[in-house]
CSV table of C-alpha atoms in Angstrom, one decimal:
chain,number,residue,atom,x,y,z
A,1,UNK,CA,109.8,106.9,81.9
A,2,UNK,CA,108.5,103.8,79.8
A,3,UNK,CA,108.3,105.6,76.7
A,4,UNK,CA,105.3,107.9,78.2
A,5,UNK,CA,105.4,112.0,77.5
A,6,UNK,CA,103.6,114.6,78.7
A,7,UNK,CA,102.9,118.1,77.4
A,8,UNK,CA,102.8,120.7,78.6
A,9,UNK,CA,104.7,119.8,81.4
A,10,UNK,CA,103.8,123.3,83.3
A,11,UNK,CA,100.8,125.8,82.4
A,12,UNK,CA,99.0,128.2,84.0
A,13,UNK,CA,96.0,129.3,82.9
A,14,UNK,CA,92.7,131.6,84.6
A,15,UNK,CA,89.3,130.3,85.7
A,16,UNK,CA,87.1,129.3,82.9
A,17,UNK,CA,89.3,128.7,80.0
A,18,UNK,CA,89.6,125.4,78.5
A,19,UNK,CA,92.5,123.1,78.8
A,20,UNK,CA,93.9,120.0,77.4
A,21,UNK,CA,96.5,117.7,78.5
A,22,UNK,CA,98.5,115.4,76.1
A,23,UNK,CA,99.8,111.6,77.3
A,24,UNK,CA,101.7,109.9,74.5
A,25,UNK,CA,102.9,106.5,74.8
A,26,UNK,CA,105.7,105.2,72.8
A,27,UNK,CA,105.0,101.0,74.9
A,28,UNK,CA,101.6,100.1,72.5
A,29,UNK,CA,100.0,99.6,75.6
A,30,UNK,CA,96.3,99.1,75.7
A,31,UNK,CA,95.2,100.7,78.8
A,32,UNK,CA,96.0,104.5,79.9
A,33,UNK,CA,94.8,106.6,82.6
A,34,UNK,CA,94.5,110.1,84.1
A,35,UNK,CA,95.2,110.5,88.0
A,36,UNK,CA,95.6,113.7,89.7
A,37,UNK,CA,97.7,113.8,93.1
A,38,UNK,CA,97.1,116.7,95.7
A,39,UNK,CA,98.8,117.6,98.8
A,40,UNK,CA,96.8,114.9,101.4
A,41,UNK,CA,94.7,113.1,98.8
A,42,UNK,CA,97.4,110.5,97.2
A,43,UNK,CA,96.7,109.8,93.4
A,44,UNK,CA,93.0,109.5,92.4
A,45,UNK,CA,91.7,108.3,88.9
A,46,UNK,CA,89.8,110.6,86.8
A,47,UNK,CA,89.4,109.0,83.8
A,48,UNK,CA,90.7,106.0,81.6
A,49,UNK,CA,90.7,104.5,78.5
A,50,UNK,CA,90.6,100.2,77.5
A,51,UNK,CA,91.3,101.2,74.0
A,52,UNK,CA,90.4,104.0,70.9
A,53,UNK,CA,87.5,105.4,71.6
A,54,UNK,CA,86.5,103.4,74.7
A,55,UNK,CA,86.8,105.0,77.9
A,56,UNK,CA,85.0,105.2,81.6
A,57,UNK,CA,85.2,107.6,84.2
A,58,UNK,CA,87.6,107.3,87.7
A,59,UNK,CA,86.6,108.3,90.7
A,60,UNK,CA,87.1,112.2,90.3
A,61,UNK,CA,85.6,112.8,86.6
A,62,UNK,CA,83.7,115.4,87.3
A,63,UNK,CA,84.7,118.8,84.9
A,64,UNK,CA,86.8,116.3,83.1
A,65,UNK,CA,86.6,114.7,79.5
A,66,UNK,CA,88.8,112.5,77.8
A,67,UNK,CA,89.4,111.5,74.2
A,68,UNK,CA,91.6,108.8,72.7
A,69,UNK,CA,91.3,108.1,69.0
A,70,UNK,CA,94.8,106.6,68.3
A,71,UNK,CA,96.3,103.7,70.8
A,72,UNK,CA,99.4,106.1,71.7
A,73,UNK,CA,97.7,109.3,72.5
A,74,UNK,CA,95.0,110.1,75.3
A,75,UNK,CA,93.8,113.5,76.0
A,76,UNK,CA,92.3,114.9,79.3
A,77,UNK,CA,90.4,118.5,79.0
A,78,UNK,CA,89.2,120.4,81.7
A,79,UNK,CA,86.6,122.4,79.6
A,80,UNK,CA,86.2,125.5,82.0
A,81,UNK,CA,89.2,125.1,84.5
A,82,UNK,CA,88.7,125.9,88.0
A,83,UNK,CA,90.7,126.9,90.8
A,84,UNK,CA,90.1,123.3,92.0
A,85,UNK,CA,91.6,121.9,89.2
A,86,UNK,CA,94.7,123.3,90.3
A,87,UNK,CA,96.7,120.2,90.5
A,88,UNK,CA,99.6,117.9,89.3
A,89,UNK,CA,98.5,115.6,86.9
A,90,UNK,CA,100.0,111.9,85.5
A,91,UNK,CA,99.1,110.0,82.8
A,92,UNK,CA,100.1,106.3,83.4
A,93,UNK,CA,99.8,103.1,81.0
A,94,UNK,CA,99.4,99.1,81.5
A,95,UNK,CA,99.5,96.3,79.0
A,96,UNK,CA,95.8,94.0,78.6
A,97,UNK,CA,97.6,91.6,80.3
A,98,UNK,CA,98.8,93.0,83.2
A,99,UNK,CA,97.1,95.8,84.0
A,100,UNK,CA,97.7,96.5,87.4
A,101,UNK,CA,101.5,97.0,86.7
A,102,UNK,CA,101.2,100.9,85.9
A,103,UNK,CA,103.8,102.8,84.6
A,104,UNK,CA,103.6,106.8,85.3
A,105,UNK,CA,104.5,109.9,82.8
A,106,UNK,CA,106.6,112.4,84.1
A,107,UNK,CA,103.2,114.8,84.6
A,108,UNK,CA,101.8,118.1,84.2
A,109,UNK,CA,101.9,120.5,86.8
A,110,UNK,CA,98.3,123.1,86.1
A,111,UNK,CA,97.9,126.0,87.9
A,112,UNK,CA,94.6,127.7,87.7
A,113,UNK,CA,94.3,131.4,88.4
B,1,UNK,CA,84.4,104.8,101.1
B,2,UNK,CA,87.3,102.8,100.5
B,3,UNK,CA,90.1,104.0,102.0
B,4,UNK,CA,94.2,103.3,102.2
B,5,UNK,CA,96.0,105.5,105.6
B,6,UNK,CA,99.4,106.2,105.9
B,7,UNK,CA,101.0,108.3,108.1
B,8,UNK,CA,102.5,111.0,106.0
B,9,UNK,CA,105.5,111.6,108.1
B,10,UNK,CA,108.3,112.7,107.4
B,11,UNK,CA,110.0,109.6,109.1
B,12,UNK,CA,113.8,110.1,109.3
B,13,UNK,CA,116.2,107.1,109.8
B,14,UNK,CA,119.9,107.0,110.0
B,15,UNK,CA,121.7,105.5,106.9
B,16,UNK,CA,122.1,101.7,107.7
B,17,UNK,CA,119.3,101.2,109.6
B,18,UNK,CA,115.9,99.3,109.0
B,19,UNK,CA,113.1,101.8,107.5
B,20,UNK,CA,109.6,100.5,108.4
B,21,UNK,CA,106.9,101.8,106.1
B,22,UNK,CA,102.8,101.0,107.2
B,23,UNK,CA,99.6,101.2,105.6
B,24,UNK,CA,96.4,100.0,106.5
B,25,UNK,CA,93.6,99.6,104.3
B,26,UNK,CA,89.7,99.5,104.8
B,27,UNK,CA,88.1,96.9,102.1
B,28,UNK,CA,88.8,93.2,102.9
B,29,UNK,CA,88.2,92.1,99.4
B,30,UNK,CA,91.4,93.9,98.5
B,31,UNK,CA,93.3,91.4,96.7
B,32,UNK,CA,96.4,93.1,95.1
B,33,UNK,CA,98.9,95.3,97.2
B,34,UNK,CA,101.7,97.7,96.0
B,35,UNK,CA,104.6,100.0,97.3
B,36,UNK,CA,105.4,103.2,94.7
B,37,UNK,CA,108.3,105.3,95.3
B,38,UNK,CA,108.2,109.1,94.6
B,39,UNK,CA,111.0,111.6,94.6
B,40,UNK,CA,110.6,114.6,95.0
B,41,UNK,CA,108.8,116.5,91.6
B,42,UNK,CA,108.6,113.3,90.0
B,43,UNK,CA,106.7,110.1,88.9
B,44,UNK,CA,105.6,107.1,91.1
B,45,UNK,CA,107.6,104.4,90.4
B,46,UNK,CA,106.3,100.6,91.5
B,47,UNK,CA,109.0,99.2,93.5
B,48,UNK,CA,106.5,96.0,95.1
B,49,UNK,CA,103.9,94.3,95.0
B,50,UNK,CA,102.5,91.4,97.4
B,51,UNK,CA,99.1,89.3,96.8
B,52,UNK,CA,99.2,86.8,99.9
B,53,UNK,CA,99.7,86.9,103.0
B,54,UNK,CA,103.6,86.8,104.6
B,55,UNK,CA,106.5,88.4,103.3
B,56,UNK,CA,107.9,89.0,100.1
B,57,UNK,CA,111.1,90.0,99.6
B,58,UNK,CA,113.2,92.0,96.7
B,59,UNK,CA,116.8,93.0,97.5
B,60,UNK,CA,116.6,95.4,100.1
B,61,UNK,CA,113.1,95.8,100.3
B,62,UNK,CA,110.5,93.4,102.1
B,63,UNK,CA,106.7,93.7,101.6
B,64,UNK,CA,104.9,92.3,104.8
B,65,UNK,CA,101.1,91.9,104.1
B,66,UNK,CA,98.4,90.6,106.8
B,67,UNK,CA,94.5,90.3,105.6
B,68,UNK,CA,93.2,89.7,108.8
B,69,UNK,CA,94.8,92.9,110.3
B,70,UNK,CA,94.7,94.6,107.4
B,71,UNK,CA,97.5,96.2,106.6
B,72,UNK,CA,100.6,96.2,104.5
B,73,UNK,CA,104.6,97.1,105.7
B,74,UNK,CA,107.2,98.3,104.1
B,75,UNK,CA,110.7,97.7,104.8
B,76,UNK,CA,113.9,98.8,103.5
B,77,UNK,CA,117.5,97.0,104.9
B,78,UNK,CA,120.4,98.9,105.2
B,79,UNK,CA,118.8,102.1,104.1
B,80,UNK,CA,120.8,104.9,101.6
B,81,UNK,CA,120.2,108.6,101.2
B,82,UNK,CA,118.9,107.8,98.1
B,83,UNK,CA,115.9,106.3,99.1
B,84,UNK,CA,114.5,109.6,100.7
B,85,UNK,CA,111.5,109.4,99.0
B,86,UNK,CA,107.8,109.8,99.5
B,87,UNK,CA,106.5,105.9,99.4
B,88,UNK,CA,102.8,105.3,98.1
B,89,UNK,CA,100.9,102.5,99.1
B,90,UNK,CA,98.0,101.1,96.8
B,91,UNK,CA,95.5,98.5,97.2
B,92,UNK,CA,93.5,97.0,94.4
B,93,UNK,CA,89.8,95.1,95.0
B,94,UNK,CA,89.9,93.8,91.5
B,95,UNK,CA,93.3,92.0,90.1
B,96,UNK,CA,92.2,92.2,86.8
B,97,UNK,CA,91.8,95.7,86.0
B,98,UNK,CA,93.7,98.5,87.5
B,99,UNK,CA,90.4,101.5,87.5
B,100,UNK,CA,89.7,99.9,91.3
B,101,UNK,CA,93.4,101.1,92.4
B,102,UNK,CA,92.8,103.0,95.3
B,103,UNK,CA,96.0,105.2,96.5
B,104,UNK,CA,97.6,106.2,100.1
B,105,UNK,CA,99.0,109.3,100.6
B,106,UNK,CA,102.3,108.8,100.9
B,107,UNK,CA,104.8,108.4,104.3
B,108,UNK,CA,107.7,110.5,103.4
B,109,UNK,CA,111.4,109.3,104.3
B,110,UNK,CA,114.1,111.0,104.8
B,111,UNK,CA,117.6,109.1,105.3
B,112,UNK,CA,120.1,111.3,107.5
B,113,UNK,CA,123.7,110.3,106.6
């Protein structure tokens, strides 16, 4: 999987509680993301990250933050999960110079209770 | 509301045959095309990608993509149980960053022996 992990790889957790999701990359690529993919919906962007500490927001950032202060990890919290949030999420990662050639993490299955 | 369609299926097709994959896609100024493959529980993985129009071709699989029409084809020659997969199209409006991505649903494929 291109040198990408994901922890936790399963969790549940209840409505409210605050939750954070781990990508670490191994590739010393610049770019990473956070998509989410639901039963109808395909993969939609939620958040992602052009290097430390820069970062925009994807199409589905709402009840979302992210946080990257070293090139190989970026962190996705949901800071009072939802029911909604109930989803399988991947981290992927691209190089400056190609960036539309994405490589996906294995992902993190979240249910929210 | 940009949008990428694909018929989720499933479409099933007998081991040797041609599988035909479609997707068609609403913003003209798309300018980057790709084909994932996902099995089952885990990861996309990019299998094509096509910028003009025609046919590209890569071993078994040919990526047809027409502008005008607006849409994008899949095909896989001499198709294997192992490429039962779900297959997600993409289209990108911006070549040089990969936030724009915008993701199908999926057609999933199932290869009877």
């Amino acid at each position: 999987d291109a040198g990408i992990t994901q922890s936790p790889r399963h969790k549940v957790t209840e409505t409210g509680t605050p939750v954070t999701l781990r990508c670490h990359q191994t590739e010393n690529h610049r770019y990473m993301y956070w998509y989410r993919q639901d039963p109808g919906h395909g993969l939609r962007l939620i958040h992602y990250s052009y290097g430390v500490k820069d970062t925009d927001k994807g199409e589905v950032s709402d009840g979302y933050s992210v946080s990257r202060s070293k090139t190989e990890d970026f962190l996705l919290t949901l800071e009072s999960a939802t029911s909604s949030q109930t989803s399988v999420y991947f981290c992927a990662i691209s190089e400056r110079d190609n960036q539309e050639t994405q490589y996906f993490g294995p992902g993190t299955r979240l249910l929210v209770l | 509301q940009k949008e990428v369609e694909q018929n989720s299926g499933p479409l099933s097709v007998p081991e040797g045959a041609i599988a035909s994959l479609n997707c068609t896609y609403s913003d003209r100024g798309s300018q980057s095309f790709f084909w994932y493959r996902q099995y089952s529980g885990k990861s996309p993985e990019l299998i094509m990608f096509i910028y003009s129009n025609g046919d590209k071709e890569d071993g078994r699989f040919t990526a047809q993509l027409n502008k005008a029409s607006q849409y994008v084809s899949l095909l896989i020659r001499d198709s294997q149980p192992s490429d039962s997969a779900t297959y997600l199209c993409a289209v990108n409006s911006d070549y040089s960053s990969a936030s724009k991505i915008i993701f199908g649903s999926g057609t999933r494929l199932s290869i009877r022996p």
